[in-house]
PDB file of N, CA and C in Angstrom:
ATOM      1  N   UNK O   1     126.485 330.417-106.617  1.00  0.00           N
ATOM      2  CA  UNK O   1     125.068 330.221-106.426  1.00  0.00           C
ATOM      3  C   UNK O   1     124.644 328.934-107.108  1.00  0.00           C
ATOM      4  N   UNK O   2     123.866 328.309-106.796  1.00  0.00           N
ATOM      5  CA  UNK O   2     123.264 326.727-106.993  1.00  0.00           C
ATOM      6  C   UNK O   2     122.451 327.238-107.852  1.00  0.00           C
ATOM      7  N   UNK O   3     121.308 327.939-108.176  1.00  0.00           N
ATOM      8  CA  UNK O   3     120.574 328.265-109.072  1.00  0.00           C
ATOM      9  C   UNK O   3     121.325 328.618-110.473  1.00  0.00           C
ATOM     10  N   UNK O   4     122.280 328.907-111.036  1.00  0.00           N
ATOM     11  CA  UNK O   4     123.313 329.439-112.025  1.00  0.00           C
ATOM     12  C   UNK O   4     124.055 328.398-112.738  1.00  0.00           C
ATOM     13  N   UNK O   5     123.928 326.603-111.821  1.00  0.00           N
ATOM     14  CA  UNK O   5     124.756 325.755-112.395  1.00  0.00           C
ATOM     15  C   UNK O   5     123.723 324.916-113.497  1.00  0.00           C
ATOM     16  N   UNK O   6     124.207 324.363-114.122  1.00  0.00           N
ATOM     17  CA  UNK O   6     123.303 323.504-115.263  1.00  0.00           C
ATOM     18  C   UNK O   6     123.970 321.961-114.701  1.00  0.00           C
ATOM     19  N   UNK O   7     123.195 321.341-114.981  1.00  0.00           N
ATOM     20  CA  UNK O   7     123.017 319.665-115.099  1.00  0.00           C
ATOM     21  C   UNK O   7     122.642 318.939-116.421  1.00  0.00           C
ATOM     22  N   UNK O   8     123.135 317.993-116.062  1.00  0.00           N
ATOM     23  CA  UNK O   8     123.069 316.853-117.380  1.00  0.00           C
ATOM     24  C   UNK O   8     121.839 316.475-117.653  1.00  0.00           C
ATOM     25  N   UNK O   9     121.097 316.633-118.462  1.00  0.00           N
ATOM     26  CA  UNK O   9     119.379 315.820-118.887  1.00  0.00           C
ATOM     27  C   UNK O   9     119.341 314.506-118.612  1.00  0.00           C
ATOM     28  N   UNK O  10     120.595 313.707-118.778  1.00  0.00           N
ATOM     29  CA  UNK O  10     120.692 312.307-118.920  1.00  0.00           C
ATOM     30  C   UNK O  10     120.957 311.759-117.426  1.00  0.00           C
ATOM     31  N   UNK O  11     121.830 312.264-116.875  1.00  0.00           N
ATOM     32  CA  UNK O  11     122.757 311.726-115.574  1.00  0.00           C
ATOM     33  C   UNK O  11     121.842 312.527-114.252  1.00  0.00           C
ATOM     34  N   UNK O  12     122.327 313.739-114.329  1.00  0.00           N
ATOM     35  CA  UNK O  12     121.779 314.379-113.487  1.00  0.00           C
ATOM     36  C   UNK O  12     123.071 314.947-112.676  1.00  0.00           C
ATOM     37  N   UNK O  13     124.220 314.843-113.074  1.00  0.00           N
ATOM     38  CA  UNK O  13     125.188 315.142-112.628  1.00  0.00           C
ATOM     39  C   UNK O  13     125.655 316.764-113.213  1.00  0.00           C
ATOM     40  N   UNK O  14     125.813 318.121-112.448  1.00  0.00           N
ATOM     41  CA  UNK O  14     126.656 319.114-112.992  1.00  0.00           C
ATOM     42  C   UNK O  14     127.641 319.258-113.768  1.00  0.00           C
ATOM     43  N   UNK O  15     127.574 319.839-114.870  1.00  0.00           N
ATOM     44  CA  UNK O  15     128.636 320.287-115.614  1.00  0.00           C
ATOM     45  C   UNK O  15     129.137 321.392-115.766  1.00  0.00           C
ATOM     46  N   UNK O  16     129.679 321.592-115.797  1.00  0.00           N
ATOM     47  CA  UNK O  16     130.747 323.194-116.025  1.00  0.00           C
ATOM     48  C   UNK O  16     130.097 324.275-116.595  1.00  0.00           C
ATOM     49  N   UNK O  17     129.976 325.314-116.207  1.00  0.00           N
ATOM     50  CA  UNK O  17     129.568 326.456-117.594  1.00  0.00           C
ATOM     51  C   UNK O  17     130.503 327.022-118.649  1.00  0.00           C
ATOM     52  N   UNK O  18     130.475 327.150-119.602  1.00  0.00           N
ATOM     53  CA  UNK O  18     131.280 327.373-120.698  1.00  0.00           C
ATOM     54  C   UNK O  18     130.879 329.130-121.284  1.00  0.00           C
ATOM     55  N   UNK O  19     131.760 329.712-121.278  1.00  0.00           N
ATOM     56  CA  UNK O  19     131.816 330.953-122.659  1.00  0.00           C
ATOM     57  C   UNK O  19     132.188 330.357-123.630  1.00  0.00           C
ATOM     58  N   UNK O  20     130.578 331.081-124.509  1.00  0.00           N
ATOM     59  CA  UNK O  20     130.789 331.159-126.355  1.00  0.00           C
ATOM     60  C   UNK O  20     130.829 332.512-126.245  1.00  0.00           C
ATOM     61  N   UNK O  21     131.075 332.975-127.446  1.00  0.00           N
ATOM     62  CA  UNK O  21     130.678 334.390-128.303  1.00  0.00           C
ATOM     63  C   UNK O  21     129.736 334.231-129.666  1.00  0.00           C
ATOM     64  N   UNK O  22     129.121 335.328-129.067  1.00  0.00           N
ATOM     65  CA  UNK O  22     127.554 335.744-130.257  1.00  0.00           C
ATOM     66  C   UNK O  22     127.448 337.010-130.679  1.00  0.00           C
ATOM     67  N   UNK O  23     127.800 337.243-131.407  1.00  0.00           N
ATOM     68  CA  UNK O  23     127.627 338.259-132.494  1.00  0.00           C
ATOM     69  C   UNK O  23     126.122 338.873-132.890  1.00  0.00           C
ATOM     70  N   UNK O  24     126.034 340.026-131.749  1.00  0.00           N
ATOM     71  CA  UNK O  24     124.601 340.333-132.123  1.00  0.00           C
ATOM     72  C   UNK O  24     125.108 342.463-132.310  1.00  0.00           C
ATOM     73  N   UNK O  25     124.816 342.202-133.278  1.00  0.00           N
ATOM     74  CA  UNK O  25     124.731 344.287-133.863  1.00  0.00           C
ATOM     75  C   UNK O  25     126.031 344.269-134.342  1.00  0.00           C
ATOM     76  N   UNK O  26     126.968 343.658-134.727  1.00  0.00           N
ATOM     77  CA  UNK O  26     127.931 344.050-135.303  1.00  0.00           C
ATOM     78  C   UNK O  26     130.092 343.899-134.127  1.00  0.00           C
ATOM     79  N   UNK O  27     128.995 343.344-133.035  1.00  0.00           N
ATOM     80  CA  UNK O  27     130.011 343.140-131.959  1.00  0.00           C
ATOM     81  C   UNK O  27     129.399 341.527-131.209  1.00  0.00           C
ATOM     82  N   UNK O  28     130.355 340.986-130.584  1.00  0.00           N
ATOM     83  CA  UNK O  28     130.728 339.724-129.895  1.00  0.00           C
ATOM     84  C   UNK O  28     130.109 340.107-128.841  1.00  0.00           C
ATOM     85  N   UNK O  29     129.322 339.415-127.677  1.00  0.00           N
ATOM     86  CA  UNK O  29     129.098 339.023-126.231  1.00  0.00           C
ATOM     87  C   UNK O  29     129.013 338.066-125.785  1.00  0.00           C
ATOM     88  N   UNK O  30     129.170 337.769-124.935  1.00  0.00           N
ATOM     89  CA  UNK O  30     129.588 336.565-124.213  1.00  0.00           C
ATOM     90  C   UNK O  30     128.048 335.723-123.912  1.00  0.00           C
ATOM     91  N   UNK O  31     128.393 334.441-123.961  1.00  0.00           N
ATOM     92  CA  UNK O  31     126.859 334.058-123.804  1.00  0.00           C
ATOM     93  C   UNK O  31     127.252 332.611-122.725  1.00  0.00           C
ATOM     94  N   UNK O  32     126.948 332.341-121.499  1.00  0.00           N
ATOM     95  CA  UNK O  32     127.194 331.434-120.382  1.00  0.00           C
ATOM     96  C   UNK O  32     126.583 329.918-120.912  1.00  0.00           C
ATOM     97  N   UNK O  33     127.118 329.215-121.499  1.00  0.00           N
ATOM     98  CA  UNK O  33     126.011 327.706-121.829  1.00  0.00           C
ATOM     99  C   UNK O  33     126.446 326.539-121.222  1.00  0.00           C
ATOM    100  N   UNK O  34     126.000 325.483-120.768  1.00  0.00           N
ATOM    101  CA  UNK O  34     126.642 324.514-120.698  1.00  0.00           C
ATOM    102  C   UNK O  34     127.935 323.482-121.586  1.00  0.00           C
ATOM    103  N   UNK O  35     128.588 323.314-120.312  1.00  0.00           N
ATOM    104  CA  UNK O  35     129.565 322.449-121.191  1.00  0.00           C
ATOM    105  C   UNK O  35     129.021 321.082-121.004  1.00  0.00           C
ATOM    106  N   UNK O  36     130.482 319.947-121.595  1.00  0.00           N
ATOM    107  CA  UNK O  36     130.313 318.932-121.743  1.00  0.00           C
ATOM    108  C   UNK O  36     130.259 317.724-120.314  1.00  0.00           C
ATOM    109  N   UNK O  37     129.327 317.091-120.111  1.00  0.00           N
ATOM    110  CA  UNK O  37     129.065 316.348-119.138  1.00  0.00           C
ATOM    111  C   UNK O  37     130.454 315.249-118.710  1.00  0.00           C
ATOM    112  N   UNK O  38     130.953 315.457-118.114  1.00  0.00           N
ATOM    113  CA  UNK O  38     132.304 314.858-117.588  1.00  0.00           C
ATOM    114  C   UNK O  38     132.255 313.560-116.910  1.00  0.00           C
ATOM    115  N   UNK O  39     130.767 312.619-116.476  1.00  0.00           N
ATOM    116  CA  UNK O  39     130.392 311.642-115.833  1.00  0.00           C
ATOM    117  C   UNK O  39     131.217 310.542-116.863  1.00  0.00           C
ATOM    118  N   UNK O  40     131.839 309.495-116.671  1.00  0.00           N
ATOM    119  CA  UNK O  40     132.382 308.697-117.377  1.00  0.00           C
ATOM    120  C   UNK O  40     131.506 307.527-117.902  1.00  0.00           C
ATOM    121  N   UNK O  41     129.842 307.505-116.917  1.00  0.00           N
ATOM    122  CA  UNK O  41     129.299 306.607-117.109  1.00  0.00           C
ATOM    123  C   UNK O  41     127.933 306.963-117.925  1.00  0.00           C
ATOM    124  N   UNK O  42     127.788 308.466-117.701  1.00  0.00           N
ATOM    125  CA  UNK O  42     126.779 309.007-118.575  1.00  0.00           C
ATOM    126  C   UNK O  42     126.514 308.704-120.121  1.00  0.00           C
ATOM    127  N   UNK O  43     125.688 308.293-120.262  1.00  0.00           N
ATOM    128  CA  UNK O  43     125.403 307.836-121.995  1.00  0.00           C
ATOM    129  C   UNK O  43     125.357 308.933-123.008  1.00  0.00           C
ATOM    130  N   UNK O  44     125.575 310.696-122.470  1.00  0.00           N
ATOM    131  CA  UNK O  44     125.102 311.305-123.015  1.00  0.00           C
ATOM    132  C   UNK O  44     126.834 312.717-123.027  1.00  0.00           C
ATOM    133  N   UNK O  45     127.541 311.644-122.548  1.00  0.00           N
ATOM    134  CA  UNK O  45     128.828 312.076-122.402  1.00  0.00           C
ATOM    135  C   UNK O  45     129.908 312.925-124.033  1.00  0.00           C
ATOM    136  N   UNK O  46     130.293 313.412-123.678  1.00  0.00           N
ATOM    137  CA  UNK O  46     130.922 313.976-125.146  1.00  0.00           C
ATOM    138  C   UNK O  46     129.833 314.935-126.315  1.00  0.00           C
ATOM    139  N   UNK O  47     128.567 314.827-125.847  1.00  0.00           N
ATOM    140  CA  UNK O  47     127.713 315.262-126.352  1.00  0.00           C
ATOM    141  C   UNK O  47     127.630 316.819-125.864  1.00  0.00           C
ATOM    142  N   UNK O  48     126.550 317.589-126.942  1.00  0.00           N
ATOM    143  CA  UNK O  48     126.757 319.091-126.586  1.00  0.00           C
ATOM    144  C   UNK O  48     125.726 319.262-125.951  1.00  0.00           C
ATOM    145  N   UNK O  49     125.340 319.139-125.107  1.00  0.00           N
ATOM    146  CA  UNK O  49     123.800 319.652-123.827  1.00  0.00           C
ATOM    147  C   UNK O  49     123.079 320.771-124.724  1.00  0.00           C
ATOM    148  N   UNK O  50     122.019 320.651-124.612  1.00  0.00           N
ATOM    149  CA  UNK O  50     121.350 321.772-125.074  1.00  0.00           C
ATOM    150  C   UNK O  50     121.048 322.423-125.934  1.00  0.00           C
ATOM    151  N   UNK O  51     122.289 321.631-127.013  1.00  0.00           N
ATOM    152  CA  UNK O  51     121.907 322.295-128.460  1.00  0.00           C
ATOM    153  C   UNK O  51     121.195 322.509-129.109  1.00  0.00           C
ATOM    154  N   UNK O  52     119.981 321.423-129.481  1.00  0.00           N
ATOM    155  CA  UNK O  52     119.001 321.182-129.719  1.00  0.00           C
ATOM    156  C   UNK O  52     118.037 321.734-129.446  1.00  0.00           C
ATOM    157  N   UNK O  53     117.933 322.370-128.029  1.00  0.00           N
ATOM    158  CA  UNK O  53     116.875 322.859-127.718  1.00  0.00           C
ATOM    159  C   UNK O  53     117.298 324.487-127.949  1.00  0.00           C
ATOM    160  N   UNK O  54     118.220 324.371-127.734  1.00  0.00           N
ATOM    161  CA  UNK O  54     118.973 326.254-128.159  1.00  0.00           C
ATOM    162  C   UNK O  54     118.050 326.562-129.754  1.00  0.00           C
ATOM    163  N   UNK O  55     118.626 325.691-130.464  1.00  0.00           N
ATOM    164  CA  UNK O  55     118.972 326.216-132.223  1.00  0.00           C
ATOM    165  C   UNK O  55     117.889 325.117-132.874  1.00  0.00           C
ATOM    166  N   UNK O  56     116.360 325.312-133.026  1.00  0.00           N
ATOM    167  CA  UNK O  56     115.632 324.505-133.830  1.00  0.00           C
ATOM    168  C   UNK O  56     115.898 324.674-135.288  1.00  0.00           C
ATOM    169  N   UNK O  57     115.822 323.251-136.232  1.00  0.00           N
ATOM    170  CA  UNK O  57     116.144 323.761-137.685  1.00  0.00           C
ATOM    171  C   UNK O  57     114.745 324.524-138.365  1.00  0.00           C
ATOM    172  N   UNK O  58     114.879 325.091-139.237  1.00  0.00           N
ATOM    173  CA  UNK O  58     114.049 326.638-139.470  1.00  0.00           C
ATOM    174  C   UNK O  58     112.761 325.107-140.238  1.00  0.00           C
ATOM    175  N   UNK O  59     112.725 324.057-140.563  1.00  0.00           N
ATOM    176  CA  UNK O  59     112.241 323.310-140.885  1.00  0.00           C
ATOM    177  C   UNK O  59     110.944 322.755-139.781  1.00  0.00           C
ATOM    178  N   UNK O  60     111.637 322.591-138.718  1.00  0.00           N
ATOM    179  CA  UNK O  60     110.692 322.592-137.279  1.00  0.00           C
ATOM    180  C   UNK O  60     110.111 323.723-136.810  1.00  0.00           C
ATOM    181  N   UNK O  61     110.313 324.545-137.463  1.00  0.00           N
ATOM    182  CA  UNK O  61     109.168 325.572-136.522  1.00  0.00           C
ATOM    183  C   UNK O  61     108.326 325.862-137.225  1.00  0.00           C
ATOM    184  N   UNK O  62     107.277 326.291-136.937  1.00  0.00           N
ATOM    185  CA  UNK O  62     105.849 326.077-137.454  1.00  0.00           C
ATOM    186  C   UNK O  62     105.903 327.541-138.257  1.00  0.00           C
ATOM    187  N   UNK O  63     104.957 327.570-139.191  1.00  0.00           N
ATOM    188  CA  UNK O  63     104.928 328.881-140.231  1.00  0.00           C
ATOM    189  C   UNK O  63     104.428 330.087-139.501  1.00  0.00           C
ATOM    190  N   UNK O  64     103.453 329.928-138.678  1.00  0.00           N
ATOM    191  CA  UNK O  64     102.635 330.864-137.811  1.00  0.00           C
ATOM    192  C   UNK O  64     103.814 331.215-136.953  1.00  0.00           C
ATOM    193  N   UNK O  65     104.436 330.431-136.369  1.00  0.00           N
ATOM    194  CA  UNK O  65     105.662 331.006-135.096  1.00  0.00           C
ATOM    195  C   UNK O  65     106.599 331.968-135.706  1.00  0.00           C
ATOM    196  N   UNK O  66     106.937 332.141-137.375  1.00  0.00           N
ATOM    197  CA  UNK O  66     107.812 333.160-137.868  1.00  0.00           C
ATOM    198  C   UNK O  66     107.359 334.036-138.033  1.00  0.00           C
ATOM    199  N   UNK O  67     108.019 335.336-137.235  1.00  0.00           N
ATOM    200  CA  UNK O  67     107.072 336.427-137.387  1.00  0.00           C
ATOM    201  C   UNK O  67     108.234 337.207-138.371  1.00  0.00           C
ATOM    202  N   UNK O  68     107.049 338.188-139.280  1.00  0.00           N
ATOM    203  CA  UNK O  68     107.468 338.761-140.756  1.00  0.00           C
ATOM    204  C   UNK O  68     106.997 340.397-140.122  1.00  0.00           C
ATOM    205  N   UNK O  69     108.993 340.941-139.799  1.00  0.00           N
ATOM    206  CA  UNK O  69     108.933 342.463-139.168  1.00  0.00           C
ATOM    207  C   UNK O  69     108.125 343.273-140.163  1.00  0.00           C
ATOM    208  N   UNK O  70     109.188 343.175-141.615  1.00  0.00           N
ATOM    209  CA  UNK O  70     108.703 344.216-142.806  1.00  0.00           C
ATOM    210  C   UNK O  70     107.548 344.212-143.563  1.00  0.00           C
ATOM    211  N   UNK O  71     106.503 344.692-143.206  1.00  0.00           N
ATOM    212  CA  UNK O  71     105.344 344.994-143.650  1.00  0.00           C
ATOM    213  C   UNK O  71     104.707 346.261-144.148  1.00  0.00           C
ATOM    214  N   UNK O  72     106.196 347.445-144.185  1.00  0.00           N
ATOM    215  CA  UNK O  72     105.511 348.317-144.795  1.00  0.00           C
ATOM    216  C   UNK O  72     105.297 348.509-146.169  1.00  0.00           C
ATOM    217  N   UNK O  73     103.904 349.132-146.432  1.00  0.00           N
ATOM    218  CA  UNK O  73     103.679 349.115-147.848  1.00  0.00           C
ATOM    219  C   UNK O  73     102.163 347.870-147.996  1.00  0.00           C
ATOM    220  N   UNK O  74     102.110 347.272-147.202  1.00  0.00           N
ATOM    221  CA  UNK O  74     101.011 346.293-147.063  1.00  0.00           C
ATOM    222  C   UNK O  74      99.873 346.732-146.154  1.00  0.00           C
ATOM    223  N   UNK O  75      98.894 346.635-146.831  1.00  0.00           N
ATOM    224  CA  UNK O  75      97.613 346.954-145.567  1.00  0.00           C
ATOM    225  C   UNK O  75      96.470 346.390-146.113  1.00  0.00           C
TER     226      UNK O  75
END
């Protein structure tokens, strides 16, 4: 399916999909991400697609956007 493939931000050319594993509850699942852009002329080549926008540093996100589960005992 054409809807399922990822593209390069830079080129615009398709890249591969890749399995990682993510560790969520105490077990591994598989998580589909882009791989590395294979264009030889792409400037953005060897680079990891998406990372950035995956994993913000806890520094960039705004104080209001962290939400605080444990609140019991507070009212």
């Amino acid at each position: 399916m054409d809807s399922d493939r990822y593209v390069c931000p830079s080129c615009g050319q398709p890249v591969p999909m890749v399995v990682r594993r993510h560790k969520m509850m105490g077990t591994y699942v598989p998580v589909w991400r882009p791989g590395h852009c294979e264009n030889p002329e792409c400037p953005a080549k060897g680079q990891e697609p998406g990372e950035a926008r995956l994993r913000a540093p806890a520094a960039e996100v705004p104080h209001e956007r962290i939400a605080h589960h444990h609140r019991r005992g507070r009212r």
